[in-house]
XYZ file of C-alpha atoms in Angstrom:
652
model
C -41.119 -39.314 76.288
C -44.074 -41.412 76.021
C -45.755 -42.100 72.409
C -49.340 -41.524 74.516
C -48.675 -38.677 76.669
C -46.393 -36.665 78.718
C -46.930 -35.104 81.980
C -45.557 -31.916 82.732
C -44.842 -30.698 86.222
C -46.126 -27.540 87.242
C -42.994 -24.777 87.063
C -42.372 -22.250 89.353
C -39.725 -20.239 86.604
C -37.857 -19.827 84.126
C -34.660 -18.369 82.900
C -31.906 -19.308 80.054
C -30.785 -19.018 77.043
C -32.088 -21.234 73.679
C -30.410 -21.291 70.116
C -33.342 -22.151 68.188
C -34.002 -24.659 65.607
C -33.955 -22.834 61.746
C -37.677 -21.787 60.385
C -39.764 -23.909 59.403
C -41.494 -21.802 56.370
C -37.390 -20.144 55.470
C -36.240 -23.991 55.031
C -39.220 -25.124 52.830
C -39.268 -21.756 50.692
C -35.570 -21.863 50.624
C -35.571 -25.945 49.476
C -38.001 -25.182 46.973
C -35.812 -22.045 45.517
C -32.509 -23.748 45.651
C -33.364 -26.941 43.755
C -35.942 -24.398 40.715
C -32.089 -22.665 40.105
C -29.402 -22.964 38.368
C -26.472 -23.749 39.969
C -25.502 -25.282 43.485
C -26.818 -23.533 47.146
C -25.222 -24.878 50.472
C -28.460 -24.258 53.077
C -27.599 -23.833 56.477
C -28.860 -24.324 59.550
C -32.018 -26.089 58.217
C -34.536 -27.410 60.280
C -34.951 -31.163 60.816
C -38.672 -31.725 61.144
C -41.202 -33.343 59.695
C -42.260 -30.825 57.642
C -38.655 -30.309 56.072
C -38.612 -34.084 55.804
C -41.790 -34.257 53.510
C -39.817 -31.422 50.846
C -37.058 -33.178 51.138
C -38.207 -36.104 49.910
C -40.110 -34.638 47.285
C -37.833 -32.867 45.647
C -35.547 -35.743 45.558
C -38.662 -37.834 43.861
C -38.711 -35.016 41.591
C -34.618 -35.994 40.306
C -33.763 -32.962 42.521
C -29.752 -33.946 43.865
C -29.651 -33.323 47.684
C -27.118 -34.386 50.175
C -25.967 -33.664 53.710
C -23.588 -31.726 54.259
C -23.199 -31.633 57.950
C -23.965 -29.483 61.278
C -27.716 -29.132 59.752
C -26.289 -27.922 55.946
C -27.312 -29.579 52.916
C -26.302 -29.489 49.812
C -28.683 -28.670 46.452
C -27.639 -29.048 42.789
C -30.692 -27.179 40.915
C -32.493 -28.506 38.279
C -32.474 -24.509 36.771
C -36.740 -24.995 36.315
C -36.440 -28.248 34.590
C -37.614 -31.131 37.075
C -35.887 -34.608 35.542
C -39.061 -36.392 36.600
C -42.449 -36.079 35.173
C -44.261 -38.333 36.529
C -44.354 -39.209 40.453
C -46.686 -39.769 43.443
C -45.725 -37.266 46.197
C -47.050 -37.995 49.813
C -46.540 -34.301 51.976
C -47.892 -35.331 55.441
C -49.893 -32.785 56.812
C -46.537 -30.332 55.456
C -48.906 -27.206 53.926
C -45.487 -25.367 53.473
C -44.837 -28.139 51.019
C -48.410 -29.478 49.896
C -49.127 -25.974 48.537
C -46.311 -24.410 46.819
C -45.621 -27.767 44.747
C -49.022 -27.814 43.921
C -48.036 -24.840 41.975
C -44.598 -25.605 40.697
C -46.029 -29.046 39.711
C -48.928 -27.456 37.904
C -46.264 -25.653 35.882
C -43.508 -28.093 35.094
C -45.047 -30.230 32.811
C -45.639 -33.393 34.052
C -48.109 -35.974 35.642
C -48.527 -35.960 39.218
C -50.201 -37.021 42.127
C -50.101 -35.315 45.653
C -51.461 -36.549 48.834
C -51.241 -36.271 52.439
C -52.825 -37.283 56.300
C -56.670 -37.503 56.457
C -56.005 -33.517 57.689
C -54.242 -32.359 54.755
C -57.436 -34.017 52.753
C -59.466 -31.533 54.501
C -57.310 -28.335 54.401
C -58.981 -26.017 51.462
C -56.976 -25.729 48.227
C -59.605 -24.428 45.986
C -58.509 -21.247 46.191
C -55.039 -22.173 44.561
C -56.207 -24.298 41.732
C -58.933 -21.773 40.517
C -55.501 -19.374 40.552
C -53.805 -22.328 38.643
C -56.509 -23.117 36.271
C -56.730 -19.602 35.086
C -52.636 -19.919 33.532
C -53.947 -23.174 31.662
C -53.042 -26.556 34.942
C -54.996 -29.414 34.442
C -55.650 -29.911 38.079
C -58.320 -32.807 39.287
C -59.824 -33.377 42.447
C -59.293 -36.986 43.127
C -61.732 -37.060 46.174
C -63.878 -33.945 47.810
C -63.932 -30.769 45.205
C -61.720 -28.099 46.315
C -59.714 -30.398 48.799
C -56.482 -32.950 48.047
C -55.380 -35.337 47.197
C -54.818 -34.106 43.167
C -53.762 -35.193 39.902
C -51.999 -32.449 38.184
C -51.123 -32.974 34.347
C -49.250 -31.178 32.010
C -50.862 -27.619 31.741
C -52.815 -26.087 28.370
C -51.151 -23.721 26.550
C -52.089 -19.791 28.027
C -50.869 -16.629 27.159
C -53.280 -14.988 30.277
C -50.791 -12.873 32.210
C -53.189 -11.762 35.025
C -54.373 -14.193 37.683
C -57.187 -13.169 40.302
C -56.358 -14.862 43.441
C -58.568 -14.768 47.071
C -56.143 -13.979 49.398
C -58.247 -14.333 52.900
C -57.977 -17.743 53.112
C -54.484 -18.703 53.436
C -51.594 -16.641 52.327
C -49.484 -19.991 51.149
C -51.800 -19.927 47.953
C -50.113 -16.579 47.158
C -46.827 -17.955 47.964
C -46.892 -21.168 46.222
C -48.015 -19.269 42.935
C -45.745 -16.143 43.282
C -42.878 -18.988 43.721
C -43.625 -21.054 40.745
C -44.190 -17.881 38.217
C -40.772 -17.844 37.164
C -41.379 -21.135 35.137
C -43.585 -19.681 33.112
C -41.159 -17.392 31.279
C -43.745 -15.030 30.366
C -44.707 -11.535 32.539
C -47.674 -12.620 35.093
C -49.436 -9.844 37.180
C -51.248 -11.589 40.290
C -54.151 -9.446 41.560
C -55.797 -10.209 45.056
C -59.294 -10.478 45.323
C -60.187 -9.042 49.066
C -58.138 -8.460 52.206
C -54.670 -10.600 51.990
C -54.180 -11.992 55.473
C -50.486 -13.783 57.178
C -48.493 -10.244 55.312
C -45.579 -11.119 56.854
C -45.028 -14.563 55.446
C -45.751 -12.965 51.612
C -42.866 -10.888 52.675
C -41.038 -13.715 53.290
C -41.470 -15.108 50.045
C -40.220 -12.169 48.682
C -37.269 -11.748 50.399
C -36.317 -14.724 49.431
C -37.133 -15.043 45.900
C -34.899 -11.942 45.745
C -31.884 -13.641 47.624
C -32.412 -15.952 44.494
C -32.500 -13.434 41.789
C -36.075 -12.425 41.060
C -37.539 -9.308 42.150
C -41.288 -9.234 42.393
C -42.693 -5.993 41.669
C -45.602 -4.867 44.223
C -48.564 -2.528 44.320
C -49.270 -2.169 47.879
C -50.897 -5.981 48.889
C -53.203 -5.988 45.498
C -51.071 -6.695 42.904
C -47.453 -8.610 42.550
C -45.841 -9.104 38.908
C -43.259 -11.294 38.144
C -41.446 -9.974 34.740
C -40.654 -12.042 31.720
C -37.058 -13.879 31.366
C -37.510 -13.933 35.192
C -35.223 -17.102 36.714
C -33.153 -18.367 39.901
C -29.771 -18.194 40.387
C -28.313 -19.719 43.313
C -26.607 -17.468 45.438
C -24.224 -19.835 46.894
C -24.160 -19.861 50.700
C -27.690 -19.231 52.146
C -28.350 -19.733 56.081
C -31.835 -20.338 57.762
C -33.080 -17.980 60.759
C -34.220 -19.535 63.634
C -37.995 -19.954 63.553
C -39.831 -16.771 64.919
C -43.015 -19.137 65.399
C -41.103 -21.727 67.951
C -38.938 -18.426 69.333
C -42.679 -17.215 71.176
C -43.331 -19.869 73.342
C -39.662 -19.433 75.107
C -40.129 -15.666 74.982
C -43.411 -16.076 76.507
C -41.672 -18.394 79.123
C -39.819 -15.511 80.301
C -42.880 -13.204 80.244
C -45.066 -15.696 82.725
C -42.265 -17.133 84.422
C -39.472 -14.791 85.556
C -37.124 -15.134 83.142
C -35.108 -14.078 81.142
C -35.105 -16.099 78.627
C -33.275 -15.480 75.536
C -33.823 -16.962 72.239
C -30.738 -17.004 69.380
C -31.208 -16.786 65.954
C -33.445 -14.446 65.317
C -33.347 -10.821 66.402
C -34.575 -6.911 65.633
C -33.530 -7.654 61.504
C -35.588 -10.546 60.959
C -37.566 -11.526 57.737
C -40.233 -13.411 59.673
C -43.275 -11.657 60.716
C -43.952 -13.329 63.780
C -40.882 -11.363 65.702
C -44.117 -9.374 65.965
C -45.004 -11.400 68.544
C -42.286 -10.054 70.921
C -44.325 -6.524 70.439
C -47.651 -8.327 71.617
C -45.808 -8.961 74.690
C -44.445 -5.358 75.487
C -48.408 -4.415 74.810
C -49.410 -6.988 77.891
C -46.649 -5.697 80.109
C -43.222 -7.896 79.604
C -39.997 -6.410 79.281
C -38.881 -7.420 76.142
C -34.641 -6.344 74.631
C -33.031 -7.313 70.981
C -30.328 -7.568 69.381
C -29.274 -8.030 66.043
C -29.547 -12.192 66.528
C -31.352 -12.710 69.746
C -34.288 -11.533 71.815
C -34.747 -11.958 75.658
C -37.883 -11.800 77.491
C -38.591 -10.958 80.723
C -41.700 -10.860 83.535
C -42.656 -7.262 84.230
C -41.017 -5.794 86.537
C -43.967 -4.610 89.053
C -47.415 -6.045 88.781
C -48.562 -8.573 86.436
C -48.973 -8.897 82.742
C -52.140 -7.323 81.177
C -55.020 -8.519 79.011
C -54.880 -7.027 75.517
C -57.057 -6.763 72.643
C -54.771 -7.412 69.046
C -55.649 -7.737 65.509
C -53.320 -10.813 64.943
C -53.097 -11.182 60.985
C -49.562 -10.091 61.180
C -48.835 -13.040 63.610
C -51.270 -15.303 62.493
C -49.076 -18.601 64.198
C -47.253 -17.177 67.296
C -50.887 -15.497 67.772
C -51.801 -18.825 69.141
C -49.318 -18.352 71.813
C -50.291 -15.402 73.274
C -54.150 -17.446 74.061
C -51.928 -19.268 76.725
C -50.185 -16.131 77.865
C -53.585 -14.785 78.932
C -54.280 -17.140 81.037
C -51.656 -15.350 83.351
C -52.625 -11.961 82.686
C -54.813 -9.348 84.434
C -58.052 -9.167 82.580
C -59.475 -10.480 79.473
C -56.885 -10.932 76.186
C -59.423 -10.757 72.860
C -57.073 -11.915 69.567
C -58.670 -10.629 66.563
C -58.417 -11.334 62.521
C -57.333 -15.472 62.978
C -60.035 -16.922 61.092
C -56.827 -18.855 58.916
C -56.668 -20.692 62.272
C -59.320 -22.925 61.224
C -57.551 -23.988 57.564
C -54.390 -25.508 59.576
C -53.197 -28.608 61.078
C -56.908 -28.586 62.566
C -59.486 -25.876 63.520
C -57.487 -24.001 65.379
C -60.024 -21.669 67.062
C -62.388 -24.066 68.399
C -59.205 -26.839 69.818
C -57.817 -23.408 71.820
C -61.020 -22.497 72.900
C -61.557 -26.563 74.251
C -58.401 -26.984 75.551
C -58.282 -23.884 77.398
C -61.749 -24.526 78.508
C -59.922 -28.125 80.118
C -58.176 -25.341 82.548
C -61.290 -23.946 84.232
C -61.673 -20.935 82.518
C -63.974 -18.761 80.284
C -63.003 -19.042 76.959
C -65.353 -17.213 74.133
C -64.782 -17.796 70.133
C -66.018 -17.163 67.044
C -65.266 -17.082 63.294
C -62.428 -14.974 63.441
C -61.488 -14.505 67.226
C -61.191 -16.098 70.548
C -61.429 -14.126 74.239
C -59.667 -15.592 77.181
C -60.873 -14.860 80.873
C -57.715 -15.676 83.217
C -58.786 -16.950 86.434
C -59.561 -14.532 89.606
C -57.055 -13.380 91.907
C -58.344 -15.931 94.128
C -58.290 -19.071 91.717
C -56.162 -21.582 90.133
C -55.690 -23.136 86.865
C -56.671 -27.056 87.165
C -54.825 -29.886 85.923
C -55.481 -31.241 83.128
C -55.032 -33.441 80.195
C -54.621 -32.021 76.809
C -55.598 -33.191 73.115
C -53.451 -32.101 70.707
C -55.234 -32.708 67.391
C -51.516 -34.085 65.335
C -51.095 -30.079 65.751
C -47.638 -29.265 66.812
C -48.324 -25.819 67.628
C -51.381 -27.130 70.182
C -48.813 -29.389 72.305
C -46.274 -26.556 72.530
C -48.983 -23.664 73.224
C -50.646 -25.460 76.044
C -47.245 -26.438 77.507
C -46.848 -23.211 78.572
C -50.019 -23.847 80.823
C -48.066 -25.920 83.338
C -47.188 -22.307 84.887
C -50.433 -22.567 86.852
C -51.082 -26.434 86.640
C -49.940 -29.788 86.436
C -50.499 -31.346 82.799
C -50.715 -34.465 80.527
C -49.868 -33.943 76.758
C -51.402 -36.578 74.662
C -49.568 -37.030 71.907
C -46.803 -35.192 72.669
C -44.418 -36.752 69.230
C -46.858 -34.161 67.160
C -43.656 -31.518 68.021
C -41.565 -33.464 65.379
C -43.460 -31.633 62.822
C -40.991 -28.157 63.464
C -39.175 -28.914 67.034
C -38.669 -32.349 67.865
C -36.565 -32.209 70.858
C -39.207 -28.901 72.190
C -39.707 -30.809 75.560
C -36.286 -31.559 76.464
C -35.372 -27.664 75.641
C -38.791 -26.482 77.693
C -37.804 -28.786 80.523
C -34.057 -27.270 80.570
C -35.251 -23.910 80.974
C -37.986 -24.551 83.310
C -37.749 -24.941 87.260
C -40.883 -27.242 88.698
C -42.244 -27.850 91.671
C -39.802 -29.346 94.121
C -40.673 -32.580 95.062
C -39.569 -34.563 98.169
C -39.587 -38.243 97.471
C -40.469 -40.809 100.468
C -40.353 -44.334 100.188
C -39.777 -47.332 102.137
C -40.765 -50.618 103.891
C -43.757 -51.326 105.698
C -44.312 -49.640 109.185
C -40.471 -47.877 108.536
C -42.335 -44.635 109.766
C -42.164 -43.188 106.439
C -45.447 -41.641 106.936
C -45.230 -40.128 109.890
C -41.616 -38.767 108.874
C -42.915 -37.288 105.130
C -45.949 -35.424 106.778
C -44.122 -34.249 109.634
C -41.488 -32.817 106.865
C -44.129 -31.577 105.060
C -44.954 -29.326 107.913
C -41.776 -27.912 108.757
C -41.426 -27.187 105.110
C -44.498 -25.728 104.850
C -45.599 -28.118 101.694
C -48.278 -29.903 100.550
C -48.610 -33.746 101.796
C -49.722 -36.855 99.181
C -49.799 -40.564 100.900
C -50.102 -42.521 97.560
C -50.672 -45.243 99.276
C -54.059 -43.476 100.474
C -55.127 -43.403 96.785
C -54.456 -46.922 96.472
C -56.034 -47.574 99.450
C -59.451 -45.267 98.592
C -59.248 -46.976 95.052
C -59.497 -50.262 97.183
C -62.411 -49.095 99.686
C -64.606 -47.511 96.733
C -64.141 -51.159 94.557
C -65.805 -52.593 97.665
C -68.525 -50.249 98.085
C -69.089 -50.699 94.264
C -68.897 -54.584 94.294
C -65.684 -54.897 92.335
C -63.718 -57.742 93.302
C -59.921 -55.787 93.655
C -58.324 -58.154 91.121
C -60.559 -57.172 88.301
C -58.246 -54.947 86.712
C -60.757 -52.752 83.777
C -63.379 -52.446 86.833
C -60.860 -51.084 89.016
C -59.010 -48.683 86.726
C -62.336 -47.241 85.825
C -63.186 -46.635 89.450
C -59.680 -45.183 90.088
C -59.817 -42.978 87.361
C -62.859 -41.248 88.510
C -61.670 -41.167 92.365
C -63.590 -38.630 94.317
C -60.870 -38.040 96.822
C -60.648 -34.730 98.647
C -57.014 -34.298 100.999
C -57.497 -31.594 104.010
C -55.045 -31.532 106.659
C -55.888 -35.370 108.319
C -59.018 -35.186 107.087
C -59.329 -37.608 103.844
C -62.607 -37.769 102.221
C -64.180 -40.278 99.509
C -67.299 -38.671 98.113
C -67.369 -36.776 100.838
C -67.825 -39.028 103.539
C -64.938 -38.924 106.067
C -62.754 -41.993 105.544
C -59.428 -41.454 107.046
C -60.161 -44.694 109.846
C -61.934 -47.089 107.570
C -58.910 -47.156 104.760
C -56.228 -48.540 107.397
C -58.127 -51.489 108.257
C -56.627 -54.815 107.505
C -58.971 -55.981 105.054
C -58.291 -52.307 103.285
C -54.746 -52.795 104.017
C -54.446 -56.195 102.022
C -57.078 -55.495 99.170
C -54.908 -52.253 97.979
C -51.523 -53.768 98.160
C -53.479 -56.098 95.390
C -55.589 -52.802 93.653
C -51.572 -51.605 93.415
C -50.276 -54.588 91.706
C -52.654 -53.977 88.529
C -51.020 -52.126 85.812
C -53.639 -50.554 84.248
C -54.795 -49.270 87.761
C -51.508 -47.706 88.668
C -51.799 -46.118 85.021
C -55.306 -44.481 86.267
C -53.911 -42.897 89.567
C -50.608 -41.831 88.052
C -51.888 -38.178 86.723
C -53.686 -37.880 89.095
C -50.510 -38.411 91.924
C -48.457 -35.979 90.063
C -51.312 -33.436 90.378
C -50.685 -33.087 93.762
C -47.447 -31.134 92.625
C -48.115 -27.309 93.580
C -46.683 -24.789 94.825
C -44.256 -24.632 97.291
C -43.857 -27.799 97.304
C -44.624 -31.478 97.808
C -43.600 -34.373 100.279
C -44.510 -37.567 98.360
C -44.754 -40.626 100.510
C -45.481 -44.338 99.003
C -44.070 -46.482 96.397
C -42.704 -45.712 93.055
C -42.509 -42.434 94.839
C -39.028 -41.652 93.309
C -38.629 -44.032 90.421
C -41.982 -43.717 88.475
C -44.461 -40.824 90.014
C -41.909 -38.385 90.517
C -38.631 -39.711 89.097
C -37.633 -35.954 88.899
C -37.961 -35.421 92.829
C -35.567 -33.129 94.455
C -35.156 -34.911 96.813
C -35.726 -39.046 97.456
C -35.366 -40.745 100.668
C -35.657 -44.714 100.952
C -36.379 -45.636 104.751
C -35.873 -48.659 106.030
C -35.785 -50.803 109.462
C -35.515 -53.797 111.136
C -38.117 -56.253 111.031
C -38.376 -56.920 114.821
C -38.783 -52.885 114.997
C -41.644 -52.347 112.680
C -43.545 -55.136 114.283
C -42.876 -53.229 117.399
C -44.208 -50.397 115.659
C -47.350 -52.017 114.141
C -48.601 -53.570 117.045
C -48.566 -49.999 119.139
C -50.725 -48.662 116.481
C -53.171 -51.644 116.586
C -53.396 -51.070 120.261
C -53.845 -47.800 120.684
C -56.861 -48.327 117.768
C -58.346 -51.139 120.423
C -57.025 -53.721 117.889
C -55.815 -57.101 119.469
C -52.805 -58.179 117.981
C -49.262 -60.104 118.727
C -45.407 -59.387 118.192
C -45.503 -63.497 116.604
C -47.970 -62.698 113.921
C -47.586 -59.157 113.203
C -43.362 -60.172 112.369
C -45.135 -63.077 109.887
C -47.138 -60.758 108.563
C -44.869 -57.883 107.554
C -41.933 -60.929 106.070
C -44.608 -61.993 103.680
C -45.368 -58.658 102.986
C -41.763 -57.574 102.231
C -41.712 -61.028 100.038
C -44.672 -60.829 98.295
C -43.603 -56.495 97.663
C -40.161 -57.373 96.184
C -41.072 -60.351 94.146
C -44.278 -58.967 92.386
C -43.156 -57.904 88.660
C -44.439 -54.389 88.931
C -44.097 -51.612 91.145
C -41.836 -53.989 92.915
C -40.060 -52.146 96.673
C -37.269 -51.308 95.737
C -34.923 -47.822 96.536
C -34.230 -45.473 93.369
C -30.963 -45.548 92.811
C -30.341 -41.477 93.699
C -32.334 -42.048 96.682
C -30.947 -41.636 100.120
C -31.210 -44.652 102.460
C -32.164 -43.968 106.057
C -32.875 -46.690 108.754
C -35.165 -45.641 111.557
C -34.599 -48.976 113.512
C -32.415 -47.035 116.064
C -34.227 -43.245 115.446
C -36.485 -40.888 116.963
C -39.244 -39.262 114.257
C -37.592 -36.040 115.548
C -34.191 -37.255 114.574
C -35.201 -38.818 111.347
C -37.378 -35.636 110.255
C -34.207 -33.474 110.974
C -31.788 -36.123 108.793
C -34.203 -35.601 105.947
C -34.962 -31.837 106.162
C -31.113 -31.899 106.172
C -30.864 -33.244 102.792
C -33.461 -31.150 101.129
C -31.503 -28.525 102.590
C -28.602 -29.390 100.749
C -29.972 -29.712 97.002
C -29.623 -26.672 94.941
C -32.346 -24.955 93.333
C -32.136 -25.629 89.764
C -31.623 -22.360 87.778
């Protein structure tokens, strides 16, 4: 995977089965629990992410003793509410299942500290929080913009107050991170919530698992939660982690968009998470959905198509954000309702969706607390694009889902590592793309004539790269950019205004299929290809070519750069002597003098100059099959080829 971007193949299906990586909010609530109480927890099945890696190295700051203990476990000795260290700098990331809920316990324990995080955790509201805070006695400073980290936190003012008003419709991890840390106290503490408390499900997390560690919260309705006196955690020994709910939608929504099934372990119909929610979101638009006790498989409906929806998503506030790609493949308008705490995360979540989805060519409408999403008619088509992903995990997983109807790039596709840093290699695994028939070869080899001619009996779509190179090359000229000056070139071939139609090939519309193959054409793109930063610009938009059924590929790098995924790759090759032969009918029947002498010079050079040149040098995959046409009819060599296709299996 690149560190810039990652381009994702368009996928016909999916199907399989996916044990999924342990919760992200479980492990950090679970972390946090295990090293406040007394005694020693083995947590299994934790996730390794950044997120996890941010509390984990906190609470080690904090004197917290935490080793490995294999297979994902770790092991905690608890400190029993007594952190060793009382004064440390913490830096969280952009981790708000960390930042927040050691704002509180810090604001509690007694000591001096500072936390701080990315330029995004600097703007994620914490006001809310330290007002909640404040009222039990923390000295809490704002060390830059008021009601936003980084903070000081000192030791706290005496208080005997045992009720705390808290909002609770900005983010439910305030009430969390307080409800977490009460225990410390050691005195009875009643929080009330001021207004409607949004993200339910993950407060009943929190409760479930302060429970599992000895204290029961006592609850009236969503308004008020008390924590008695004498109150403290006890480890309970053994404690695994579910799989996340959050990363379990995007593979269950795989299944709904693309075939499926799919089936995700480690979660099933007994979950704590809310977001297994999300799996009744997807019966509403139409998938077949079946669980278990530990698993959940998805499936495409059965007749028909899925179904717009309109769904008041507080109780799945995160996999909520999946379902806005889901609707790009449904029948009629999907309206998600009650997500204005998408705008507090990793970024604005509301308005990245609605710009991203936008990218796609559809109608996407948003506001404070929803966003609408018109798929595209029965008559149109996603387009390729290239997608921003904000440092926001759940953005570069969300949009992946996309590539069902398109071809895209992921920029900064590493952002995953924040809760599922290997999601691409699963996704890949359980997708099946576009096939992909790779042609390559030598000079006048017929490889053009044979990949189109495949093509048609296939019934595929048709790319000659070397067209692109060779348009990139023709509009530099008609733009008076000399073809070895690489930034004026790139830009040109970035913006290429190239339209493919049968044999029709068109550069801003004017009809240009003769005046690319011209000599002076000919040798200007073989230099346009040399240029790195060129054959960076045309890259995306090669692989966009990739729809359904299928693609024949013909050109260089075919099968060891553009499409090193191909089906199918096919290096063609032939004698010198023979592809001058070949050259000079073509330059005849074109009215072109020419001679057998020259035309043999002309191609050895070309071969030289081609297999020397330090990129994009000519030179066979190493999967790909070798064919030499020297001897062969383009009847003979289509059939060898459509042969081999023939023989791959189809991947799932």
């Amino acid at each position: 995977m690149s560190a810039a971007f990652l381009d994702l193949p368009q996928f016909v299906s999916a199907a399989g089965t996916l044990r999924l990586p342990g919760s992200k909010s479980l492990s950090n609530r679970v972390l946090l629990l295990a090293a406040l109480a007394s005694g020693r927890s083995e947590i299994r099945d934790l996730l390794a992410s950044d997120d996890t890696a941010r509390m984990l190295d906190a609470l080690r700051t904090l004197g917290v003793g935490i080793e490995p203990a294999g297979d994902g476990a770790f092991v905690v000795d608890g400190v029993a509410g007594a952190l060793p260290v009382r004064t440390a700098e913490l830096f969280l990331g952009n981790a708000g299942t960390a930042f927040r809920p050691l704002t509180a316990v810090l604001a509690l324990a007694g000591g001096t500290y500072r936390l701080s995080g990315v330029p995004r955790m600097h703007e994620r509201p914490i006001a809310d929080l330290v007002d909640g805070l404040r009222q039990l006695g923390a000295e809490i400073d704002y060390l830059a913009g008021e009601g936003f980290p980084p903070l000081l936190i000192r030791p706290p003012r005496p208080s005997a107050a045992a009720v705390v008003r808290l909002r609770g419709d900005v983010s439910s991890q305030f009430l969390s991170g307080l409800l977490m840390a009460l225990p410390l106290r050691g005195a009875e503490t009643t929080v009330e919530i001021v207004g409607e408390l949004i993200s339910r499900p993950y407060v009943e997390m929190t409760l479930a698992m302060m429970a599992r560690f000895g204290v029961l919260v006592q609850r009236d309705g969503w308004q008020r939660f008390t924590v008695a006196a004498g109150s403290v955690y006890r480890s309970p020994g053994v404690l695994p982690v579910e799989g996340d709910a959050s990363s379990a939608s995007y593979f269950l929504a795989l299944g709904a968009i693309a075939g499926g099934p799919v089936r995700v372990e480690g979660v099933g119909r007994d979950s704590i998470q809310g977001d297994v929610g999300f799996a009744d979101a997807l019966v509403a638009m139409g998938a077949r959905i079946t669980l278990g006790e530990n698993w959940i498989e998805a499936a495409a409906p059965g007749a028909g198509s899925l179904r717009g929806i309109e769904l008041d998503c507080n109780h799945i506030p995160d996999a909520a954000m999946t379902l806005a790609t889901v609707a790009l493949f449904a029948r009629g308008p999907t309206t998600l309702g009650n997500i204005a705490s998408w705008r507090v995360k990793e970024t604005d979540r509301i308005a990245a969706m609605a710009s991203e989805l936008s990218k796609l060519g559809v109608r996407v409408d948003s506001g404070e607390d929803f966003i609408r999403v018109h798929p595209p008619g029965a008559t149109e088509s996603l387009l390729p694009a290239v997608i921003d992903t904000y440092d926001d995990h759940r953005i570069a997983m969300c949009l992946s889902l996309a590539a069902r109807g398109a071809p895209l790039r992921i920029n900064d596709p590493r952002t995953v590592g924040k809760t599922f840093p290997d999601y691409f290699e699963r996704f890949a695994a359980m997708t099946r793309p576009v096939p992909v028939v790779a042609v390559d070869g030598t000079s006048a080899s017929g490889k053009g004539t044979i990949a189109a001619r495949v093509a048609q009996a296939l019934g595929w779509h048709y790319l000659d790269s070397g067209a692109l190179y060779r348009l990139t090359a023709l509009a530099a000229l008609r733009a008076g950019a000399a073809a070895d000056d690489e930034a004026a070139v790139a830009a040109i071939a970035a913006t290429l205004d190239v339209e493919f139609a049968g044999t029709s090939i068109r550069l801003a519309g004017d009809e240009v299929g003769d005046a690319i193959r011209s000599e002076e054409i000919s040798r200007a793109a073989s230099l346009v290809a040399a240029l790195p930063a060129v054959r960076s610009a045309l890259l995306f938009r090669q692989r966009a070519f990739r729809r359904p059924p299928g693609l024949v590929a013909d050109g260089r790098d075919m099968g060891t750069v553009v499409f090193p995924d191909a089906t199918s790759k096919v290096f063609l090759t032939a004698s010198l002597e023979k592809r001058a032969e070949r050259r000079l009918k073509q330059l005849i029947d074109k009215g072109i003098a020419a001679n057998i002498r020259d035309l043999v010079q002309d191609l050895a050079e070309r071969d030289a100059r081609d297999g020397q040149r330090s990129v994009a040098p000519m030179l066979p995959s190493s999967d790909a099959e070798l064919l030499d046409t020297t001897d062969l009819t383009i009847e003979t060599a289509v059939a060898q080829v459509l042969g081999w296709v023939n023989e791959v299996p189809e991947k799932g």
